[in-house]
PDB file of C-alpha atoms in Angstrom:
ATOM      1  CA  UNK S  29     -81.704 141.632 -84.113  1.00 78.00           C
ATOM      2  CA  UNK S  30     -79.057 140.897 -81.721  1.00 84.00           C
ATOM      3  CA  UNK S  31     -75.173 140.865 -81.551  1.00 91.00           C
ATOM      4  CA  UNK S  32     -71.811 141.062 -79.816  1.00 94.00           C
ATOM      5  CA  UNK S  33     -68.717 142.822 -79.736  1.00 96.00           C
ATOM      6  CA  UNK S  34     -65.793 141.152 -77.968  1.00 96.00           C
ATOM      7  CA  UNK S  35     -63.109 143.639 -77.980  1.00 94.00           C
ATOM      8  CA  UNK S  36     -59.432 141.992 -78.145  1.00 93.00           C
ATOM      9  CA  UNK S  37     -59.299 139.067 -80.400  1.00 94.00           C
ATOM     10  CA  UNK S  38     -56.020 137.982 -77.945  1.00 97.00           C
ATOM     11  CA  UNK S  39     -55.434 138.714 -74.061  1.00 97.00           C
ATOM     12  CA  UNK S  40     -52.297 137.856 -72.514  1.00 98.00           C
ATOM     13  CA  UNK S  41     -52.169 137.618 -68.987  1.00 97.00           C
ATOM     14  CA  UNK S  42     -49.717 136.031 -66.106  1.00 97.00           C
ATOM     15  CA  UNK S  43     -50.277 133.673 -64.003  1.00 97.00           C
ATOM     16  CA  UNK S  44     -52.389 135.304 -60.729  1.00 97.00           C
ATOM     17  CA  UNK S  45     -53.228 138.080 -62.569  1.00 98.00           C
ATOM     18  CA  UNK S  46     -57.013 139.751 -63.111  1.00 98.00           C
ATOM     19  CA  UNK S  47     -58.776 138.228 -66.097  1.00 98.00           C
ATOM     20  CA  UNK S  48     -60.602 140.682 -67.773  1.00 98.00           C
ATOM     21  CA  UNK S  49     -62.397 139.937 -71.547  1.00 98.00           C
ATOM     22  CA  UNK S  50     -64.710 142.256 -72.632  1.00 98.00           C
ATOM     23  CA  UNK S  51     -67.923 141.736 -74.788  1.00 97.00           C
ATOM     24  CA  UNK S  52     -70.466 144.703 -75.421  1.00 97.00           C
ATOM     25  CA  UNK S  53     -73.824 143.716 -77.026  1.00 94.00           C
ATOM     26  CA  UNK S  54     -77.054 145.324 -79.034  1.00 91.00           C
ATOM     27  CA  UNK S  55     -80.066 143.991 -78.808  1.00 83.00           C
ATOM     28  CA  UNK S  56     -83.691 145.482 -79.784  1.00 78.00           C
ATOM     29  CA  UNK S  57     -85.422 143.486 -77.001  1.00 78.00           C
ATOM     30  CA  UNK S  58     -83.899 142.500 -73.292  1.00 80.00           C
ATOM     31  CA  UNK S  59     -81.341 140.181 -73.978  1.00 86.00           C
ATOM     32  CA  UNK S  60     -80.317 137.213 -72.194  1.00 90.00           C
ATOM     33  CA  UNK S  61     -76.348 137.010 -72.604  1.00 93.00           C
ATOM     34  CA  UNK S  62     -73.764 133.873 -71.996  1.00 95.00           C
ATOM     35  CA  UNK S  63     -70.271 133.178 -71.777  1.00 97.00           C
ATOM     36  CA  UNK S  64     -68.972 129.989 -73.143  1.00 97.00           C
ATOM     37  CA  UNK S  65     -65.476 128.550 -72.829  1.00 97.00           C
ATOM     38  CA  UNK S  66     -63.795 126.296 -75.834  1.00 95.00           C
ATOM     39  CA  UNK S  67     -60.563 124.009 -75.022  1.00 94.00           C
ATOM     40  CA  UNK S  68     -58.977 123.099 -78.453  1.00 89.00           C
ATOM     41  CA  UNK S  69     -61.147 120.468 -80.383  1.00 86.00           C
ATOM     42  CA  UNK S  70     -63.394 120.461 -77.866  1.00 90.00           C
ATOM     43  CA  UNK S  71     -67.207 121.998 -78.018  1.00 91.00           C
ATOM     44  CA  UNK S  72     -68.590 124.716 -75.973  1.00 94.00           C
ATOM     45  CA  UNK S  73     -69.167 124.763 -72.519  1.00 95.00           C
ATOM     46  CA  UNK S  74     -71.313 127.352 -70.517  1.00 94.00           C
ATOM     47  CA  UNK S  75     -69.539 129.732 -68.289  1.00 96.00           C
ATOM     48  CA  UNK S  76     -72.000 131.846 -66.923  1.00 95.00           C
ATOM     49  CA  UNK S  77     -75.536 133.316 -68.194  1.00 92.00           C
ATOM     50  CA  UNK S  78     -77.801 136.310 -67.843  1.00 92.00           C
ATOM     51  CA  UNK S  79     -81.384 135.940 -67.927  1.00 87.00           C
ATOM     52  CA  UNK S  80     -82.371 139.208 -66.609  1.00 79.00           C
ATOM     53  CA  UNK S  81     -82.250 138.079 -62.542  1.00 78.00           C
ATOM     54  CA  UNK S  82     -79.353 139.406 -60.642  1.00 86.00           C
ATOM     55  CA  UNK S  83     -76.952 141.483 -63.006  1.00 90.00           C
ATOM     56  CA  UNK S  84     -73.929 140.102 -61.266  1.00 94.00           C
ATOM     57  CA  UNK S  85     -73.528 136.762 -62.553  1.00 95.00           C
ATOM     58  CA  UNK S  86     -70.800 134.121 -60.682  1.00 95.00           C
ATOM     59  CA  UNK S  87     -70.086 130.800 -62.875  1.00 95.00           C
ATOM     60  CA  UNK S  88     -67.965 127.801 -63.061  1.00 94.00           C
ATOM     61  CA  UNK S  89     -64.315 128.304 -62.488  1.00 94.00           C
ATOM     62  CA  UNK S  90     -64.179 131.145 -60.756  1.00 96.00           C
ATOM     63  CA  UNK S  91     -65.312 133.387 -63.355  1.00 97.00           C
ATOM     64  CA  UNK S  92     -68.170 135.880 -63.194  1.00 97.00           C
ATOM     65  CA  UNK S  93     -69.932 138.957 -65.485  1.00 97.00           C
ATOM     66  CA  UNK S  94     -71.547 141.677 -64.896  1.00 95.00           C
ATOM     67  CA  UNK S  95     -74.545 143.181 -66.833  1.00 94.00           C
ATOM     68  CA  UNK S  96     -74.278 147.181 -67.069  1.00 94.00           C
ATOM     69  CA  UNK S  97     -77.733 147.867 -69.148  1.00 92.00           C
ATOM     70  CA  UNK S  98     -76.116 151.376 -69.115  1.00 92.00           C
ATOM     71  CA  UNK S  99     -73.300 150.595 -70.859  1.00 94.00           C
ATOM     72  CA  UNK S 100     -74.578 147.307 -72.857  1.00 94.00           C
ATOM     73  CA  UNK S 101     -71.723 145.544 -71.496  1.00 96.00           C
ATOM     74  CA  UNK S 102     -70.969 141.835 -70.009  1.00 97.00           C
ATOM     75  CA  UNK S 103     -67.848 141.521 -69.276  1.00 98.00           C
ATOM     76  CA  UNK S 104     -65.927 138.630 -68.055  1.00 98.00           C
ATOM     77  CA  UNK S 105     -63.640 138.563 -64.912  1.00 98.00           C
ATOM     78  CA  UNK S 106     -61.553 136.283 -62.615  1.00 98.00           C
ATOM     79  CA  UNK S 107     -59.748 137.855 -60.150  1.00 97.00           C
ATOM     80  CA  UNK S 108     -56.456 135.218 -60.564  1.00 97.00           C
ATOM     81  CA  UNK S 109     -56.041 133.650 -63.837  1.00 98.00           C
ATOM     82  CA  UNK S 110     -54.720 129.969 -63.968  1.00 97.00           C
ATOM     83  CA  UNK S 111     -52.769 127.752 -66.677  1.00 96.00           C
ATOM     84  CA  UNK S 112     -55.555 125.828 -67.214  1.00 96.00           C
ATOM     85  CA  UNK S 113     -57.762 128.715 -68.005  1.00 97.00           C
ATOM     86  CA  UNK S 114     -55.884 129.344 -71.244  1.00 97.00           C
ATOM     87  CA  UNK S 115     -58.676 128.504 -73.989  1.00 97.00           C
ATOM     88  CA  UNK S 116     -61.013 130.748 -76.163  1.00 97.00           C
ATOM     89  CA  UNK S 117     -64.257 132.306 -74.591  1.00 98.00           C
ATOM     90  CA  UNK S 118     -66.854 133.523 -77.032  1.00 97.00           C
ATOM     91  CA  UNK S 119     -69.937 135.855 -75.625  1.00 97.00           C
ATOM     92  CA  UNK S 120     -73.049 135.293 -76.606  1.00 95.00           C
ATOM     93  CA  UNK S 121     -76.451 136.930 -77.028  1.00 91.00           C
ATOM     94  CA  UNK S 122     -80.118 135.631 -77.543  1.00 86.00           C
ATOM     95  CA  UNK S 123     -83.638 137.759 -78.044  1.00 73.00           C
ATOM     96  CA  UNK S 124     -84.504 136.112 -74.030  1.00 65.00           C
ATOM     97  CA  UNK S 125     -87.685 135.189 -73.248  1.00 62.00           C
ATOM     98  CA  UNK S 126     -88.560 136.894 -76.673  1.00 56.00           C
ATOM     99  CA  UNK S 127     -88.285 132.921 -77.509  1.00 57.00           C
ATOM    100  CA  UNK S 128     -86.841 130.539 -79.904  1.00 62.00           C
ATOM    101  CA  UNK S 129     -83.688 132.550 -80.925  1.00 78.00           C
ATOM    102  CA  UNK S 130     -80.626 131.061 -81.483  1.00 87.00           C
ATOM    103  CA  UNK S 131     -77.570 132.134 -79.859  1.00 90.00           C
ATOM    104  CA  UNK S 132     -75.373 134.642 -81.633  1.00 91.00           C
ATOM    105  CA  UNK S 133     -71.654 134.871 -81.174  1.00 94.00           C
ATOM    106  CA  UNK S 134     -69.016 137.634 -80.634  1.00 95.00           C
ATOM    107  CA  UNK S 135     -65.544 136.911 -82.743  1.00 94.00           C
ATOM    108  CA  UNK S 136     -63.824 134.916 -79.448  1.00 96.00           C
ATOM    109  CA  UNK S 137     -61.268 135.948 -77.611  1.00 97.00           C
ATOM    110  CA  UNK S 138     -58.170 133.961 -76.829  1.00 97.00           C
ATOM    111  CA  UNK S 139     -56.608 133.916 -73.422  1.00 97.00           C
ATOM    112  CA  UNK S 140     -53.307 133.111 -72.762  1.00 97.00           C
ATOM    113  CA  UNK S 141     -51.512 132.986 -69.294  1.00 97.00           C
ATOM    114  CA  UNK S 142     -48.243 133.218 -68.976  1.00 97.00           C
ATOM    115  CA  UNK S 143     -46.336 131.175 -65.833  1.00 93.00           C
TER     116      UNK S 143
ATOM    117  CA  UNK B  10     -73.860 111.217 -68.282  1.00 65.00           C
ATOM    118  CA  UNK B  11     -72.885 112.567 -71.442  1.00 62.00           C
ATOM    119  CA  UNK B  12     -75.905 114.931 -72.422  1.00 92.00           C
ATOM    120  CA  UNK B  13     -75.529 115.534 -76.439  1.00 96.00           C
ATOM    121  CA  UNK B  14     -73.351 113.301 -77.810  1.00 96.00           C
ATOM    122  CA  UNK B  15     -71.728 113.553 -81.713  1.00 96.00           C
ATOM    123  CA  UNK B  16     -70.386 110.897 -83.741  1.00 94.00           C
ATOM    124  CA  UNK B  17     -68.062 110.622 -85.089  1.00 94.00           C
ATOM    125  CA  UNK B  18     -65.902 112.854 -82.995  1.00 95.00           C
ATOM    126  CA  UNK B  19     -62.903 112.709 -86.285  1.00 96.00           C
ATOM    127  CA  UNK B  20     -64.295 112.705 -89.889  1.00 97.00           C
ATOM    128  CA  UNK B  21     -61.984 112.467 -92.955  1.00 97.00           C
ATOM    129  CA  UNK B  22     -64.502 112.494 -96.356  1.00 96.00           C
ATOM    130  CA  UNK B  23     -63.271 113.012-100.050  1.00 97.00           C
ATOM    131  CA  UNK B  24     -63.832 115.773-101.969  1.00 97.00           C
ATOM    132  CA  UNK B  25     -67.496 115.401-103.352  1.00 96.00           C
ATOM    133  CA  UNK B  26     -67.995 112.277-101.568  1.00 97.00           C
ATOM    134  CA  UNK B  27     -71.167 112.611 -99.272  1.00 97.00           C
ATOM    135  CA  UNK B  28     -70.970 112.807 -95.769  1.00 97.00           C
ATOM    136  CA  UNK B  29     -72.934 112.073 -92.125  1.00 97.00           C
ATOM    137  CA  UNK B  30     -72.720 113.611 -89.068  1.00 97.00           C
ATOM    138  CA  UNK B  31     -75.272 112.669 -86.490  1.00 97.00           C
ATOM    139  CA  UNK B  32     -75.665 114.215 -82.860  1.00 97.00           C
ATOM    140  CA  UNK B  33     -78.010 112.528 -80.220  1.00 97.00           C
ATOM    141  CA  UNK B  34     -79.190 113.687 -77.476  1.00 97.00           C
ATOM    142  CA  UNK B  35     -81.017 112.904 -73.775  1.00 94.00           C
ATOM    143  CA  UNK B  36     -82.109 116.061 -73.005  1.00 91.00           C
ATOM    144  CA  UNK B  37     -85.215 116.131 -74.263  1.00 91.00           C
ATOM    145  CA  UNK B  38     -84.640 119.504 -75.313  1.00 91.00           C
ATOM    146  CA  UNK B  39     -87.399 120.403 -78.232  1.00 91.00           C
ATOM    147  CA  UNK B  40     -84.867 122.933 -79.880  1.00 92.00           C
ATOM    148  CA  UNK B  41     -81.522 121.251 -82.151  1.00 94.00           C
ATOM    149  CA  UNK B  42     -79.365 123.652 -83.801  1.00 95.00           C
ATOM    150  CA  UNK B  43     -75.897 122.621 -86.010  1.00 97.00           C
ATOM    151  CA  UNK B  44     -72.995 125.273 -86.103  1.00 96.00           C
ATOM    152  CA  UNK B  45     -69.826 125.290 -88.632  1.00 97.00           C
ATOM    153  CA  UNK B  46     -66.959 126.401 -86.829  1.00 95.00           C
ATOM    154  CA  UNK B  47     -63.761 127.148 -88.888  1.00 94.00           C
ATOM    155  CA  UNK B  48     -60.624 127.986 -87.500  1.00 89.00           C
ATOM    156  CA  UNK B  49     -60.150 130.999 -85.504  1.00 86.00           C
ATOM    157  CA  UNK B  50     -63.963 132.042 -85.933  1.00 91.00           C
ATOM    158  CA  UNK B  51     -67.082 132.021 -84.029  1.00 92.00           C
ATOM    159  CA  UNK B  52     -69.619 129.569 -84.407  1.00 94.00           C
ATOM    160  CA  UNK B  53     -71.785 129.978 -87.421  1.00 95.00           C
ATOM    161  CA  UNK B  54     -75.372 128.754 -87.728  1.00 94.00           C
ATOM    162  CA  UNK B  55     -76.387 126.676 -90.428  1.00 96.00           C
ATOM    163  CA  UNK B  56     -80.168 125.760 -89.222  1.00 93.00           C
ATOM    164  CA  UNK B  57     -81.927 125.013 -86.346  1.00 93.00           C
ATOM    165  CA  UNK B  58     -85.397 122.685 -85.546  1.00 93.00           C
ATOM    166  CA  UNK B  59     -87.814 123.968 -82.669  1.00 90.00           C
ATOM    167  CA  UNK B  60     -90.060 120.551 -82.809  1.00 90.00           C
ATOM    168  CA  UNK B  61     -89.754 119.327 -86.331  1.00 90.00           C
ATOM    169  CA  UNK B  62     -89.789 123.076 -87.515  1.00 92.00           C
ATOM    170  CA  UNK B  63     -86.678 123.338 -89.517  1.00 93.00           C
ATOM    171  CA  UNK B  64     -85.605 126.931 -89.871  1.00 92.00           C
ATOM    172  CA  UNK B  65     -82.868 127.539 -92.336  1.00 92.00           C
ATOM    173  CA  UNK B  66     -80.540 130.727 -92.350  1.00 91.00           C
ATOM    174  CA  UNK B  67     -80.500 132.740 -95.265  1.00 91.00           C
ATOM    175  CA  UNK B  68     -76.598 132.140 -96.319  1.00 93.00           C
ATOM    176  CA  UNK B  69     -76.679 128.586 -95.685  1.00 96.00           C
ATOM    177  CA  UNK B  70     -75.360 126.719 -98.610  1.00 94.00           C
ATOM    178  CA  UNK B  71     -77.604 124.380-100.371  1.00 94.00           C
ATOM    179  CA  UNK B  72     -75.115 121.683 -99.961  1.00 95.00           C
ATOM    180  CA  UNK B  73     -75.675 121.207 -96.511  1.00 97.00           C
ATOM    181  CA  UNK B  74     -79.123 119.690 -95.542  1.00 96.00           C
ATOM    182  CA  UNK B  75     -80.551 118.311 -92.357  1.00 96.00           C
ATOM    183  CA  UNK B  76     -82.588 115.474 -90.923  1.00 95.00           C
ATOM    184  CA  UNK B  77     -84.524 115.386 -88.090  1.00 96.00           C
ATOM    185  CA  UNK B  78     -86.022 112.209 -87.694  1.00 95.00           C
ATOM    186  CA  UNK B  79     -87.017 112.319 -83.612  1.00 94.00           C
ATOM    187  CA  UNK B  80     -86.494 114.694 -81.156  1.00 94.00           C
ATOM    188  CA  UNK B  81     -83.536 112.710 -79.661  1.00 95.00           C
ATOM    189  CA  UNK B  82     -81.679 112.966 -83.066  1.00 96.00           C
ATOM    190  CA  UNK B  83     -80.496 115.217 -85.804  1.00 97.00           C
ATOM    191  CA  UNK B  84     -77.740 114.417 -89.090  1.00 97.00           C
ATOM    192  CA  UNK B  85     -75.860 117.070 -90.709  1.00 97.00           C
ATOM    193  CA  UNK B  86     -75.651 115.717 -94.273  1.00 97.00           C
ATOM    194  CA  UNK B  87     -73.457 117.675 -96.403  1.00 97.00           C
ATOM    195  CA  UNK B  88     -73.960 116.092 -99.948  1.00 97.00           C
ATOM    196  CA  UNK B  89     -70.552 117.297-102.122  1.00 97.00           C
ATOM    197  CA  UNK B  90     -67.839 118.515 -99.809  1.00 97.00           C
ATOM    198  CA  UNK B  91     -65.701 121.112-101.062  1.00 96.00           C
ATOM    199  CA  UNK B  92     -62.218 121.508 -99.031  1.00 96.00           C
ATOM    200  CA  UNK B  93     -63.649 124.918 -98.019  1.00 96.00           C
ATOM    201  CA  UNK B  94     -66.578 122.664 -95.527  1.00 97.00           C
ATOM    202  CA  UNK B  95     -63.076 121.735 -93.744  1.00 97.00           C
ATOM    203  CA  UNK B  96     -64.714 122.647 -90.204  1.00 97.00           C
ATOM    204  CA  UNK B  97     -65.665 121.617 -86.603  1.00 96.00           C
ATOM    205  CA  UNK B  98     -69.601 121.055 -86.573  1.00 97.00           C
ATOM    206  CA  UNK B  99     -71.083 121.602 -83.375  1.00 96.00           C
ATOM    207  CA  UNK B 100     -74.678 120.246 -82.285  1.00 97.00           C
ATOM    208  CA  UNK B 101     -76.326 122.366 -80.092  1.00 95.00           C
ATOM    209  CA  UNK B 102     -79.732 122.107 -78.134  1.00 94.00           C
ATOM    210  CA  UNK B 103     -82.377 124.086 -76.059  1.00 91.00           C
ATOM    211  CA  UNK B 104     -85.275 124.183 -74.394  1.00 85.00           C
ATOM    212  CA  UNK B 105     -87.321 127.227 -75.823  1.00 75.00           C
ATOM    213  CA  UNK B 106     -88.404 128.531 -72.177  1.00 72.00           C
ATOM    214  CA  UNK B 107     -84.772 128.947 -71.645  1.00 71.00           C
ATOM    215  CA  UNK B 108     -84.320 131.628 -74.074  1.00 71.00           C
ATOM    216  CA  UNK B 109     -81.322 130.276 -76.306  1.00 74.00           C
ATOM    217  CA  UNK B 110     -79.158 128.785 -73.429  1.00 83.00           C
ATOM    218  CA  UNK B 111     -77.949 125.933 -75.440  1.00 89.00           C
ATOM    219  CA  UNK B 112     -75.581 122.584 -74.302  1.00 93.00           C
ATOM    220  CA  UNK B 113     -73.455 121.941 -77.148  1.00 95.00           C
ATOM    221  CA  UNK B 114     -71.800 118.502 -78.203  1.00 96.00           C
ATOM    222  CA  UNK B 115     -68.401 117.867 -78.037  1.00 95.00           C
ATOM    223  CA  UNK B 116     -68.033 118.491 -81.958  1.00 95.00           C
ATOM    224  CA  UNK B 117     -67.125 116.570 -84.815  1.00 96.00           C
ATOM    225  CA  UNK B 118     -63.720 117.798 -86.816  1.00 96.00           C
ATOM    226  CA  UNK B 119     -64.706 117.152 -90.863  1.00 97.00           C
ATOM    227  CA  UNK B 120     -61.168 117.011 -93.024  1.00 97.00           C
ATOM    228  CA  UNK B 121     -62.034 117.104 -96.463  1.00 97.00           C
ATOM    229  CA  UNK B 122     -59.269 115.519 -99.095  1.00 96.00           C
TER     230      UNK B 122
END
């Protein structure tokens, strides 16, 4: 069985600053991991993924993880946050080339950046 | 160029009245899933179809069904809505060699009055 952990339901950060949203996993086989952004009423759209390649992942936006088997962590960073990246990012986890297993989501976080 | 598409994108139903939601797609993607999302929370599965395989998830109320009837399209019928299935449903698909990366509709919001 898989899941996530996103620690910090609520991040607050200024405008420029270091984005940083955290997101620990378990996972009984190697897991692939995402991060997908939601804009209000809006669906989800993929960030960034891990699918066991290189463990430092760079996605849309500016945004990029990196996968620390050590420390089952995939945490999300930007190194200057901007207005428009004020939205709620949910990590994900799925059983990888295990198969078909549906994505399983952390709790969400919710960014906000201050001008 | 839109890639799974949901319809309607605003749904107001009564309570108990039965109610649609249908998601397309042009993917080809051989894996459909449907997520209830209320506010503030994660996405929650409700079922998913590899093929025409339906797999239902254990907690998934009976109220809710699903229809498969090609691989391009899947309905979300929910057949007496309480004003606790107030939600955003989100359509979701994969390819099964991708292990679970999934492209997800734009979501339909259900108010239930």
């Amino acid at each position: 069985a898989q899941s996530v952990t996103q620690l910090g339901s609520h991040v607050s950060v200024s405008e420029g600053a270091l984005v940083l949203l955290r997101c620990n996993y378990s996972s009984s086989v190697p897991p692939y991991l995402f991060w997908y952004v939601q804009y209000p009423n809006q669906g989800l759209q993929l960030l960034l993924k891990y699918t066991s390649a290189a463990t430092l992942v760079k996605g849309i936006n500016g945004f990029e993880a990196e996968f620390k088997k050590s420390e089952t962590s995939f945490h999300l960073t930007k190194p200057s946050a901007h207005m428009s990246d004020a939205a709620e990012y949910f990590c994900a986890v799925s059983g990888g080339s295990a198969g078909n297993t549906p994505l399983v989501f952390g709790k969400g976080t919710r960014l906000s950046v201050i001008a | 160029d839109a890639m799974v598409i949901q319809n309607p994108r605003y749904q107001v139903t009564q309570f108990g009245k039965p109610v649609t939601l249908s998601c397309s797609q042009t993917l080809n993607h051989n894996v459909m899933y449907w997520y209830q999302q209320k506010s503030s929370q994660a996405p929650k599965l409700l079922f998913h179809y590899y093929d025409k395989d339906f797999n239902n998830e254990a907690d998934t109320p009976d109220n809710f069904q699903s229809r498969r009837p090609n691989t391009s399209f899947c309905f979300l019928d929910i057949r007496s809505p309480g004003l606790g299935d107030a939600a955003m449903y989100l359509c979701a698909t994969s390819r099964v060699s991708t292990g679970g990366w999934a492209f997800f509709g734009q979501g339909t919001r259900l108010t239930v009055v």
